[in-house]
């Protein structure tokens, strides 16, 4: 076991096993984000505004829970010397996925939305139990800043594979928009989540054995005290606020893809194509972003990724007036940006944690709990913002995919919600990120 961060390096085998957890967890992030709003409005007959609330409320609960789980994870780490016990609850996540998409036949409209929301709450709790300690792992390892970024990069690549598989396969499995198809789709991804979570738990154990385990140095009195501590950290606070707008933007885009493909481009089958274009480049460009951050710093790299996303979103305002091939290329540019947004933002968290450790209050779980709570809020806020735009435009809901003619205002809302709104939100994220001084922290932790 390594004793200092200058020589410790994660082995390829344990690192790949650890990163495998993101394959299944990527399915949980992608499938609800991509399909739930569409499932509610086009299969269950739920109005856009109620559907948005059904996705938002569970995530509000989720956001409250994550900091608590972060504190509990730190306590477990001090007591047992690892965080794996909490991760095992995530093995039940697939069951919640199946229940969420298996809505009783007699339910439609608001009652169906209540069913989906209730199981979404259960699933989010199980996801948090796995995700908080899982994402704390790079901060726990006794490695330097560049090595922790490498750990995140490998995880990001496999996360993108999970996102891509889910983003392309899920729409194909439910192309007929029938309830039974959604249930079968959920079973497929539930099996993936179970297997990859088991592999990841073993990978975390091996990483802790080979790279060392950085035990939290301070005993927290409560989750609220941990939350105050994390929020008082200016660098972390600005990073979190920027990531809130970033996450809201990217999850809005995920939720909007099926609507954009069907109502703007006129071909619902393009959903899988656009998802492939969005997520495919992320697998290839994550290592490129890692090299870019090594040259210009994580902070400048993240600002560049945010700017690219703004530019790409603005180009898509043209809608069906440009060839589909051009649209696919621009979406691929957004996917390239997405890789940088995820890798660089996440890899900055260990730098902030290390800086806090030097100040004498390292609580990696608490920081990660706040971070994943922010991610949860963004996951919900994005689809909710888009559903609100649809509601303002007068978008009409449908049952079991029946054809409904949308007004010109509704189609315009579909377009603007997918283009102008993300551009504005990401611009806000860029303005906040400019005020961060994360690269200085990374320099200070390069040889911790």
Tab-separated table of N, CA and C in Angstrom, residues 117-280:
chain	number	residue	atom	x	y	z
A	117	UNK	N	-43.254	9.076	-9.856
A	117	UNK	CA	-42.495	9.929	-8.941
A	117	UNK	C	-42.118	9.179	-7.664
A	118	UNK	N	-43.045	8.370	-7.135
A	118	UNK	CA	-42.773	7.636	-5.896
A	118	UNK	C	-41.611	6.663	-6.073
A	119	UNK	N	-41.631	5.936	-7.174
A	119	UNK	CA	-40.543	4.989	-7.410
A	119	UNK	C	-39.254	5.694	-7.801
A	120	UNK	N	-39.387	6.885	-8.381
A	120	UNK	CA	-38.194	7.679	-8.694
A	120	UNK	C	-37.498	8.109	-7.402
A	121	UNK	N	-38.285	8.432	-6.385
A	121	UNK	CA	-37.710	8.764	-5.079
A	121	UNK	C	-36.933	7.579	-4.518
A	122	UNK	N	-37.549	6.391	-4.549
A	122	UNK	CA	-36.880	5.182	-4.043
A	122	UNK	C	-35.590	4.933	-4.815
A	123	UNK	N	-35.661	5.012	-6.130
A	123	UNK	CA	-34.471	4.774	-6.942
A	123	UNK	C	-33.373	5.786	-6.665
A	124	UNK	N	-33.747	7.033	-6.499
A	124	UNK	CA	-32.740	8.065	-6.224
A	124	UNK	C	-32.049	7.848	-4.881
A	125	UNK	N	-32.786	7.371	-3.896
A	125	UNK	CA	-32.170	7.083	-2.596
A	125	UNK	C	-31.142	5.959	-2.731
A	126	UNK	N	-31.506	4.907	-3.463
A	126	UNK	CA	-30.573	3.795	-3.667
A	126	UNK	C	-29.371	4.246	-4.502
A	127	UNK	N	-29.625	5.079	-5.496
A	127	UNK	CA	-28.540	5.608	-6.317
A	127	UNK	C	-27.584	6.450	-5.476
A	128	UNK	N	-28.125	7.285	-4.587
A	128	UNK	CA	-27.293	8.124	-3.724
A	128	UNK	C	-26.431	7.268	-2.797
A	129	UNK	N	-27.009	6.184	-2.292
A	129	UNK	CA	-26.255	5.318	-1.395
A	129	UNK	C	-25.030	4.740	-2.084
A	130	UNK	N	-25.141	4.482	-3.362
A	130	UNK	CA	-23.994	3.977	-4.126
A	130	UNK	C	-23.096	5.112	-4.591
A	131	UNK	N	-23.708	6.150	-5.146
A	131	UNK	CA	-22.957	7.172	-5.861
A	131	UNK	C	-22.091	8.038	-4.952
A	132	UNK	N	-22.575	8.393	-3.772
A	132	UNK	CA	-21.796	9.279	-2.895
A	132	UNK	C	-20.463	8.647	-2.507
A	133	UNK	N	-20.447	7.441	-1.931
A	133	UNK	CA	-19.143	6.850	-1.614
A	133	UNK	C	-18.337	6.479	-2.857
A	134	UNK	N	-19.023	6.123	-3.925
A	134	UNK	CA	-18.336	5.752	-5.167
A	134	UNK	C	-17.542	6.924	-5.721
A	135	UNK	N	-18.150	8.096	-5.790
A	135	UNK	CA	-17.472	9.266	-6.335
A	135	UNK	C	-16.472	9.872	-5.364
A	136	UNK	N	-16.533	9.476	-4.107
A	136	UNK	CA	-15.551	9.954	-3.134
A	136	UNK	C	-14.223	9.219	-3.278
A	137	UNK	N	-14.226	8.081	-3.943
A	137	UNK	CA	-13.038	7.236	-4.041
A	137	UNK	C	-11.800	7.984	-4.537
A	138	UNK	N	-11.850	8.760	-5.633
A	138	UNK	CA	-10.628	9.464	-6.063
A	138	UNK	C	-10.092	10.427	-5.010
A	139	UNK	N	-10.980	11.038	-4.221
A	139	UNK	CA	-10.526	11.935	-3.156
A	139	UNK	C	-9.923	11.152	-1.993
A	140	UNK	N	-10.350	9.901	-1.817
A	140	UNK	CA	-9.840	9.066	-0.732
A	140	UNK	C	-8.430	8.538	-1.015
A	141	UNK	N	-8.100	8.368	-2.291
A	141	UNK	CA	-6.835	7.733	-2.639
A	141	UNK	C	-5.658	8.660	-2.346
A	142	UNK	N	-4.557	8.078	-1.921
A	142	UNK	CA	-3.338	8.855	-1.644
A	142	UNK	C	-2.542	9.023	-2.942
A	143	UNK	N	-3.108	9.864	-3.817
A	143	UNK	CA	-2.479	10.119	-5.110
A	143	UNK	C	-2.487	11.627	-5.353
A	144	UNK	N	-1.692	12.069	-6.342
A	144	UNK	CA	-1.618	13.480	-6.671
A	144	UNK	C	-2.753	13.944	-7.563
A	145	UNK	N	-2.754	15.231	-7.872
A	145	UNK	CA	-3.840	15.835	-8.643
A	145	UNK	C	-3.967	15.224	-10.035
A	146	UNK	N	-2.848	15.034	-10.730
A	146	UNK	CA	-2.922	14.489	-12.085
A	146	UNK	C	-3.422	13.045	-12.058
A	147	UNK	N	-2.984	12.274	-11.055
A	147	UNK	CA	-3.414	10.877	-10.975
A	147	UNK	C	-4.905	10.784	-10.647
A	148	UNK	N	-5.389	11.667	-9.785
A	148	UNK	CA	-6.830	11.649	-9.497
A	148	UNK	C	-7.620	12.023	-10.755
A	149	UNK	N	-7.072	12.933	-11.571
A	149	UNK	CA	-7.722	13.273	-12.838
A	149	UNK	C	-7.722	12.065	-13.775
A	150	UNK	N	-6.633	11.280	-13.734
A	150	UNK	CA	-6.586	10.058	-14.550
A	150	UNK	C	-7.660	9.065	-14.110
A	151	UNK	N	-7.856	8.920	-12.804
A	151	UNK	CA	-8.900	8.033	-12.281
A	151	UNK	C	-10.263	8.498	-12.797
A	152	UNK	N	-10.510	9.800	-12.730
A	152	UNK	CA	-11.771	10.327	-13.216
A	152	UNK	C	-11.903	10.156	-14.723
A	153	UNK	N	-10.778	10.262	-15.447
A	153	UNK	CA	-10.829	10.135	-16.896
A	153	UNK	C	-11.262	8.727	-17.299
A	154	UNK	N	-10.672	7.701	-16.661
A	154	UNK	CA	-11.054	6.319	-16.984
A	154	UNK	C	-12.518	6.093	-16.618
A	155	UNK	N	-12.905	6.602	-15.453
A	155	UNK	CA	-14.310	6.490	-15.059
A	155	UNK	C	-15.201	7.199	-16.072
A	156	UNK	N	-14.767	8.366	-16.539
A	156	UNK	CA	-15.573	9.141	-17.482
A	156	UNK	C	-15.740	8.394	-18.797
A	157	UNK	N	-14.693	7.740	-19.260
A	157	UNK	CA	-14.789	6.988	-20.508
A	157	UNK	C	-15.835	5.883	-20.388
A	158	UNK	N	-15.769	5.121	-19.275
A	158	UNK	CA	-16.741	4.037	-19.111
A	158	UNK	C	-18.133	4.582	-18.814
A	159	UNK	N	-18.202	5.726	-18.118
A	159	UNK	CA	-19.500	6.362	-17.918
A	159	UNK	C	-20.114	6.717	-19.266
A	160	UNK	N	-19.290	7.235	-20.161
A	160	UNK	CA	-19.785	7.616	-21.474
A	160	UNK	C	-20.242	6.397	-22.260
A	161	UNK	N	-19.531	5.281	-22.102
A	161	UNK	CA	-19.983	4.046	-22.744
A	161	UNK	C	-21.371	3.679	-22.225
A	162	UNK	N	-21.545	3.775	-20.888
A	162	UNK	CA	-22.853	3.479	-20.308
A	162	UNK	C	-23.923	4.435	-20.797
A	163	UNK	N	-23.582	5.724	-20.857
A	163	UNK	CA	-24.521	6.715	-21.362
A	163	UNK	C	-24.878	6.442	-22.814
A	164	UNK	N	-23.860	6.075	-23.602
A	164	UNK	CA	-24.073	5.832	-25.033
A	164	UNK	C	-24.946	4.603	-25.254
A	165	UNK	N	-24.625	3.521	-24.560
A	165	UNK	CA	-25.422	2.294	-24.708
A	165	UNK	C	-26.875	2.565	-24.314
A	166	UNK	N	-27.057	3.216	-23.170
A	166	UNK	CA	-28.414	3.514	-22.723
A	166	UNK	C	-29.104	4.507	-23.647
A	167	UNK	N	-28.354	5.535	-24.081
A	167	UNK	CA	-28.947	6.576	-24.907
A	167	UNK	C	-29.363	6.100	-26.282
A	168	UNK	N	-28.652	5.108	-26.809
A	168	UNK	CA	-28.978	4.588	-28.139
A	168	UNK	C	-29.948	3.424	-28.049
A	169	UNK	N	-29.712	2.506	-27.097
A	169	UNK	CA	-30.523	1.292	-27.011
A	169	UNK	C	-31.912	1.544	-26.437
A	170	UNK	N	-32.002	2.373	-25.398
A	170	UNK	CA	-33.297	2.579	-24.743
A	170	UNK	C	-34.370	3.098	-25.701
A	171	UNK	N	-34.090	4.142	-26.517
A	171	UNK	CA	-35.136	4.590	-27.451
A	171	UNK	C	-35.549	3.517	-28.454
A	172	UNK	N	-34.610	2.669	-28.855
A	172	UNK	CA	-34.945	1.591	-29.796
A	172	UNK	C	-35.878	0.584	-29.133
A	173	UNK	N	-35.609	0.239	-27.866
A	173	UNK	CA	-36.419	-0.754	-27.161
A	173	UNK	C	-37.845	-0.275	-26.902
A	174	UNK	N	-38.052	1.037	-26.883
A	174	UNK	CA	-39.396	1.571	-26.596
A	174	UNK	C	-39.948	2.352	-27.789
A	175	UNK	N	-39.499	2.017	-28.961
A	175	UNK	CA	-39.881	2.793	-30.145
A	175	UNK	C	-41.385	2.774	-30.414
A	176	UNK	N	-42.103	1.714	-29.944
A	176	UNK	CA	-43.549	1.671	-30.170
A	176	UNK	C	-44.319	2.443	-29.106
A	177	UNK	N	-43.607	2.956	-28.089
A	177	UNK	CA	-44.175	3.806	-27.043
A	177	UNK	C	-45.268	3.106	-26.236
A	178	UNK	N	-45.214	1.768	-26.145
A	178	UNK	CA	-46.186	0.995	-25.363
A	178	UNK	C	-45.613	0.693	-23.972
A	179	UNK	N	-46.494	0.529	-22.997
A	179	UNK	CA	-46.058	0.322	-21.617
A	179	UNK	C	-45.205	-0.928	-21.451
A	180	UNK	N	-45.611	-2.014	-22.100
A	180	UNK	CA	-44.864	-3.260	-21.970
A	180	UNK	C	-43.434	-3.127	-22.457
A	181	UNK	N	-43.212	-2.332	-23.483
A	181	UNK	CA	-41.866	-2.121	-24.004
A	181	UNK	C	-40.996	-1.399	-22.989
A	182	UNK	N	-41.570	-0.437	-22.275
A	182	UNK	CA	-40.819	0.270	-21.242
A	182	UNK	C	-40.415	-0.673	-20.117
A	183	UNK	N	-41.298	-1.611	-19.771
A	183	UNK	CA	-40.960	-2.586	-18.725
A	183	UNK	C	-39.817	-3.485	-19.157
A	184	UNK	N	-39.890	-3.995	-20.385
A	184	UNK	CA	-38.810	-4.856	-20.884
A	184	UNK	C	-37.491	-4.094	-20.953
A	185	UNK	N	-37.532	-2.864	-21.370
A	185	UNK	CA	-36.327	-2.035	-21.412
A	185	UNK	C	-35.731	-1.890	-20.016
A	186	UNK	N	-36.583	-1.691	-19.010
A	186	UNK	CA	-36.106	-1.528	-17.638
A	186	UNK	C	-35.421	-2.788	-17.134
A	187	UNK	N	-35.930	-3.961	-17.477
A	187	UNK	CA	-35.293	-5.217	-17.059
A	187	UNK	C	-33.886	-5.333	-17.637
A	188	UNK	N	-33.718	-4.932	-18.884
A	188	UNK	CA	-32.393	-5.017	-19.524
A	188	UNK	C	-31.376	-4.186	-18.756
A	189	UNK	N	-31.727	-2.958	-18.448
A	189	UNK	CA	-30.773	-2.074	-17.784
A	189	UNK	C	-30.629	-2.388	-16.292
A	190	UNK	N	-31.646	-2.971	-15.692
A	190	UNK	CA	-31.529	-3.394	-14.294
A	190	UNK	C	-30.449	-4.461	-14.144
A	191	UNK	N	-30.416	-5.401	-15.081
A	191	UNK	CA	-29.381	-6.449	-15.040
A	191	UNK	C	-27.996	-5.832	-15.197
A	192	UNK	N	-27.856	-4.871	-16.100
A	192	UNK	CA	-26.569	-4.205	-16.298
A	192	UNK	C	-26.125	-3.495	-15.018
A	193	UNK	N	-27.036	-2.808	-14.354
A	193	UNK	CA	-26.692	-2.064	-13.151
A	193	UNK	C	-26.236	-2.994	-12.024
A	194	UNK	N	-26.891	-4.129	-11.881
A	194	UNK	CA	-26.528	-5.062	-10.820
A	194	UNK	C	-25.117	-5.604	-11.016
A	195	UNK	N	-24.825	-6.077	-12.218
A	195	UNK	CA	-23.513	-6.694	-12.486
A	195	UNK	C	-22.391	-5.668	-12.332
A	196	UNK	N	-22.556	-4.504	-12.907
A	196	UNK	CA	-21.479	-3.509	-12.865
A	196	UNK	C	-21.266	-2.947	-11.459
A	197	UNK	N	-22.327	-2.857	-10.660
A	197	UNK	CA	-22.165	-2.391	-9.279
A	197	UNK	C	-21.343	-3.383	-8.462
A	198	UNK	N	-21.580	-4.674	-8.664
A	198	UNK	CA	-20.798	-5.699	-7.963
A	198	UNK	C	-19.316	-5.601	-8.336
A	199	UNK	N	-19.038	-5.424	-9.623
A	199	UNK	CA	-17.656	-5.300	-10.084
A	199	UNK	C	-17.005	-4.051	-9.483
A	200	UNK	N	-17.747	-2.952	-9.436
A	200	UNK	CA	-17.195	-1.687	-8.939
A	200	UNK	C	-16.830	-1.766	-7.465
A	201	UNK	N	-17.642	-2.437	-6.671
A	201	UNK	CA	-17.347	-2.562	-5.241
A	201	UNK	C	-16.021	-3.276	-5.035
A	202	UNK	N	-15.761	-4.301	-5.824
A	202	UNK	CA	-14.470	-4.987	-5.744
A	202	UNK	C	-13.337	-4.085	-6.215
A	203	UNK	N	-13.602	-3.283	-7.241
A	203	UNK	CA	-12.577	-2.372	-7.727
A	203	UNK	C	-12.199	-1.328	-6.694
A	204	UNK	N	-13.184	-0.790	-5.967
A	204	UNK	CA	-12.896	0.187	-4.910
A	204	UNK	C	-12.014	-0.431	-3.840
A	205	UNK	N	-12.317	-1.662	-3.471
A	205	UNK	CA	-11.498	-2.327	-2.444
A	205	UNK	C	-10.051	-2.472	-2.896
A	206	UNK	N	-9.842	-2.848	-4.159
A	206	UNK	CA	-8.482	-3.020	-4.648
A	206	UNK	C	-7.746	-1.685	-4.740
A	207	UNK	N	-8.439	-0.621	-5.148
A	207	UNK	CA	-7.799	0.699	-5.202
A	207	UNK	C	-7.389	1.162	-3.809
A	208	UNK	N	-8.239	0.958	-2.843
A	208	UNK	CA	-7.896	1.329	-1.469
A	208	UNK	C	-6.688	0.544	-0.976
A	209	UNK	N	-6.601	-0.726	-1.362
A	209	UNK	CA	-5.474	-1.562	-0.936
A	209	UNK	C	-4.165	-1.119	-1.575
A	210	UNK	N	-4.208	-0.727	-2.846
A	210	UNK	CA	-2.973	-0.437	-3.573
A	210	UNK	C	-2.544	1.033	-3.482
A	211	UNK	N	-3.491	1.945	-3.381
A	211	UNK	CA	-3.162	3.375	-3.367
A	211	UNK	C	-3.287	4.011	-1.996
A	212	UNK	N	-3.772	3.264	-1.036
A	212	UNK	CA	-3.961	3.830	0.293
A	212	UNK	C	-5.327	4.467	0.440
A	213	UNK	N	-5.703	4.731	1.669
A	213	UNK	CA	-7.014	5.315	1.953
A	213	UNK	C	-6.823	6.541	2.827
A	214	UNK	N	-7.318	7.666	2.355
A	214	UNK	CA	-7.182	8.935	3.057
A	214	UNK	C	-8.397	9.107	3.970
A	215	UNK	N	-8.260	8.711	5.217
A	215	UNK	CA	-9.386	8.760	6.149
A	215	UNK	C	-9.743	10.211	6.480
A	216	UNK	N	-11.048	10.544	6.520
A	216	UNK	CA	-11.443	11.905	6.916
A	216	UNK	C	-10.801	12.289	8.253
A	217	UNK	N	-10.280	13.500	8.321
A	217	UNK	CA	-9.496	13.895	9.489
A	217	UNK	C	-10.320	14.485	10.615
A	218	UNK	N	-11.538	14.910	10.318
A	218	UNK	CA	-12.329	15.583	11.349
A	218	UNK	C	-13.633	14.854	11.570
A	219	UNK	N	-14.067	14.824	12.807
A	219	UNK	CA	-15.328	14.184	13.143
A	219	UNK	C	-16.444	15.210	13.057
A	220	UNK	N	-17.411	14.985	12.177
A	220	UNK	CA	-18.493	15.942	11.998
A	220	UNK	C	-19.570	15.738	13.044
A	221	UNK	N	-20.174	16.832	13.471
A	221	UNK	CA	-21.251	16.750	14.434
A	221	UNK	C	-22.582	16.418	13.763
A	222	UNK	N	-22.774	16.899	12.534
A	222	UNK	CA	-24.032	16.680	11.835
A	222	UNK	C	-23.839	16.937	10.346
A	223	UNK	N	-24.837	16.479	9.567
A	223	UNK	CA	-24.798	16.754	8.130
A	223	UNK	C	-24.898	18.248	7.870
A	224	UNK	N	-25.659	18.961	8.703
A	224	UNK	CA	-25.793	20.401	8.522
A	224	UNK	C	-24.460	21.109	8.741
A	225	UNK	N	-23.690	20.641	9.737
A	225	UNK	CA	-22.373	21.233	9.984
A	225	UNK	C	-21.449	20.979	8.806
A	226	UNK	N	-21.511	19.777	8.237
A	226	UNK	CA	-20.701	19.461	7.056
A	226	UNK	C	-21.115	20.328	5.872
A	227	UNK	N	-22.418	20.543	5.734
A	227	UNK	CA	-22.910	21.365	4.635
A	227	UNK	C	-22.406	22.802	4.769
A	228	UNK	N	-22.438	23.329	5.975
A	228	UNK	CA	-21.931	24.693	6.201
A	228	UNK	C	-20.441	24.769	5.888
A	229	UNK	N	-19.698	23.744	6.306
A	229	UNK	CA	-18.257	23.723	6.074
A	229	UNK	C	-17.943	23.734	4.582
A	230	UNK	N	-18.643	22.890	3.838
A	230	UNK	CA	-18.398	22.806	2.397
A	230	UNK	C	-18.797	24.113	1.703
A	231	UNK	N	-19.923	24.671	2.105
A	231	UNK	CA	-20.411	25.880	1.461
A	231	UNK	C	-19.542	27.096	1.780
A	232	UNK	N	-18.870	27.074	2.924
A	232	UNK	CA	-17.995	28.189	3.291
A	232	UNK	C	-16.713	28.221	2.463
A	233	UNK	N	-16.408	27.121	1.791
A	233	UNK	CA	-15.221	27.028	0.943
A	233	UNK	C	-15.524	27.737	-0.378
A	234	UNK	N	-14.945	28.913	-0.591
A	234	UNK	CA	-15.305	29.733	-1.755
A	234	UNK	C	-15.047	29.021	-3.076
A	235	UNK	N	-13.873	28.411	-3.213
A	235	UNK	CA	-13.558	27.722	-4.458
A	235	UNK	C	-14.556	26.616	-4.756
A	236	UNK	N	-14.898	25.841	-3.734
A	236	UNK	CA	-15.859	24.758	-3.905
A	236	UNK	C	-17.246	25.315	-4.202
A	237	UNK	N	-17.617	26.392	-3.521
A	237	UNK	CA	-18.942	26.979	-3.719
A	237	UNK	C	-19.127	27.460	-5.160
A	238	UNK	N	-18.139	28.136	-5.706
A	238	UNK	CA	-18.246	28.605	-7.080
A	238	UNK	C	-18.255	27.454	-8.070
A	239	UNK	N	-17.451	26.437	-7.800
A	239	UNK	CA	-17.427	25.257	-8.663
A	239	UNK	C	-18.790	24.575	-8.664
A	240	UNK	N	-19.396	24.462	-7.477
A	240	UNK	CA	-20.705	23.826	-7.357
A	240	UNK	C	-21.780	24.631	-8.089
A	241	UNK	N	-21.778	25.941	-7.928
A	241	UNK	CA	-22.784	26.775	-8.594
A	241	UNK	C	-22.650	26.691	-10.114
A	242	UNK	N	-21.415	26.707	-10.599
A	242	UNK	CA	-21.201	26.571	-12.037
A	242	UNK	C	-21.683	25.214	-12.526
A	243	UNK	N	-21.397	24.171	-11.739
A	243	UNK	CA	-21.806	22.828	-12.152
A	243	UNK	C	-23.320	22.660	-12.090
A	244	UNK	N	-23.982	23.400	-11.202
A	244	UNK	CA	-25.439	23.348	-11.140
A	244	UNK	C	-26.043	23.790	-12.474
A	245	UNK	N	-25.551	24.897	-13.018
A	245	UNK	CA	-26.066	25.366	-14.304
A	245	UNK	C	-25.612	24.456	-15.444
A	246	UNK	N	-24.399	23.927	-15.331
A	246	UNK	CA	-23.923	22.986	-16.357
A	246	UNK	C	-24.782	21.741	-16.388
A	247	UNK	N	-25.024	21.141	-15.204
A	247	UNK	CA	-25.831	19.931	-15.134
A	247	UNK	C	-27.264	20.164	-15.587
A	248	UNK	N	-27.822	21.310	-15.207
A	248	UNK	CA	-29.172	21.651	-15.663
A	248	UNK	C	-29.226	21.697	-17.183
A	249	UNK	N	-28.202	22.285	-17.788
A	249	UNK	CA	-28.164	22.411	-19.243
A	249	UNK	C	-28.067	21.062	-19.925
A	250	UNK	N	-27.114	20.240	-19.516
A	250	UNK	CA	-26.905	18.961	-20.203
A	250	UNK	C	-28.098	18.034	-20.037
A	251	UNK	N	-28.743	18.040	-18.862
A	251	UNK	CA	-29.899	17.158	-18.673
A	251	UNK	C	-31.146	17.706	-19.345
A	252	UNK	N	-31.219	19.006	-19.523
A	252	UNK	CA	-32.289	19.565	-20.354
A	252	UNK	C	-32.146	19.051	-21.781
A	253	UNK	N	-30.935	19.078	-22.291
A	253	UNK	CA	-30.695	18.626	-23.656
A	253	UNK	C	-31.056	17.147	-23.807
A	254	UNK	N	-30.677	16.317	-22.823
A	254	UNK	CA	-31.012	14.897	-22.882
A	254	UNK	C	-32.525	14.699	-22.943
A	255	UNK	N	-33.252	15.421	-22.093
A	255	UNK	CA	-34.711	15.278	-22.062
A	255	UNK	C	-35.354	15.791	-23.339
A	256	UNK	N	-34.727	16.765	-23.982
A	256	UNK	CA	-35.324	17.411	-25.154
A	256	UNK	C	-35.064	16.667	-26.461
A	257	UNK	N	-34.072	15.793	-26.491
A	257	UNK	CA	-33.695	15.123	-27.744
A	257	UNK	C	-34.874	14.425	-28.424
A	258	UNK	N	-35.674	13.588	-27.719
A	258	UNK	CA	-36.783	12.921	-28.421
A	258	UNK	C	-37.793	13.904	-29.001
A	259	UNK	N	-38.060	14.989	-28.282
A	259	UNK	CA	-39.008	15.994	-28.772
A	259	UNK	C	-38.459	16.713	-30.005
A	260	UNK	N	-37.176	17.066	-29.966
A	260	UNK	CA	-36.542	17.764	-31.078
A	260	UNK	C	-36.524	16.879	-32.322
A	261	UNK	N	-36.197	15.594	-32.124
A	261	UNK	CA	-36.130	14.678	-33.268
A	261	UNK	C	-37.498	14.528	-33.922
A	262	UNK	N	-38.554	14.397	-33.116
A	262	UNK	CA	-39.877	14.135	-33.672
A	262	UNK	C	-40.559	15.391	-34.199
A	263	UNK	N	-40.515	16.476	-33.433
A	263	UNK	CA	-41.352	17.625	-33.759
A	263	UNK	C	-40.628	18.725	-34.546
A	264	UNK	N	-39.302	18.750	-34.521
A	264	UNK	CA	-38.557	19.735	-35.298
A	264	UNK	C	-37.962	19.095	-36.549
A	265	UNK	N	-37.291	17.963	-36.368
A	265	UNK	CA	-36.690	17.282	-37.513
A	265	UNK	C	-37.683	16.372	-38.227
A	266	UNK	N	-38.786	16.032	-37.552
A	266	UNK	CA	-39.837	15.250	-38.189
A	266	UNK	C	-39.587	13.769	-38.273
A	267	UNK	N	-38.601	13.258	-37.526
A	267	UNK	CA	-38.275	11.823	-37.576
A	267	UNK	C	-37.901	11.357	-36.181
A	268	UNK	N	-38.828	10.661	-35.506
A	268	UNK	CA	-38.558	10.197	-34.145
A	268	UNK	C	-37.406	9.198	-34.104
A	269	UNK	N	-37.166	8.504	-35.223
A	269	UNK	CA	-36.068	7.549	-35.272
A	269	UNK	C	-34.705	8.194	-35.137
A	270	UNK	N	-34.637	9.518	-35.313
A	270	UNK	CA	-33.365	10.218	-35.178
A	270	UNK	C	-32.933	10.379	-33.724
A	271	UNK	N	-33.805	10.025	-32.781
A	271	UNK	CA	-33.438	10.138	-31.368
A	271	UNK	C	-32.174	9.347	-31.067
A	272	UNK	N	-32.143	8.085	-31.515
A	272	UNK	CA	-30.971	7.246	-31.257
A	272	UNK	C	-29.743	7.792	-31.979
A	273	UNK	N	-29.933	8.323	-33.176
A	273	UNK	CA	-28.811	8.885	-33.935
A	273	UNK	C	-28.220	10.089	-33.212
A	274	UNK	N	-29.094	10.980	-32.762
A	274	UNK	CA	-28.617	12.179	-32.070
A	274	UNK	C	-27.956	11.827	-30.742
A	275	UNK	N	-28.498	10.844	-30.036
A	275	UNK	CA	-27.867	10.424	-28.781
A	275	UNK	C	-26.496	9.816	-29.043
A	276	UNK	N	-26.391	9.046	-30.117
A	276	UNK	CA	-25.085	8.489	-30.476
A	276	UNK	C	-24.096	9.571	-30.836
A	277	UNK	N	-24.575	10.599	-31.560
A	277	UNK	CA	-23.705	11.713	-31.932
A	277	UNK	C	-23.282	12.519	-30.716
A	278	UNK	N	-24.164	12.622	-29.727
A	278	UNK	CA	-23.863	13.398	-28.527
A	278	UNK	C	-22.887	12.667	-27.610
A	279	UNK	N	-23.085	11.358	-27.448
A	279	UNK	CA	-22.300	10.608	-26.466
A	279	UNK	C	-21.089	9.899	-27.072
A	280	UNK	N	-21.148	9.572	-28.357
A	280	UNK	CA	-20.025	8.872	-28.982
A	280	UNK	C	-18.711	9.628	-28.883
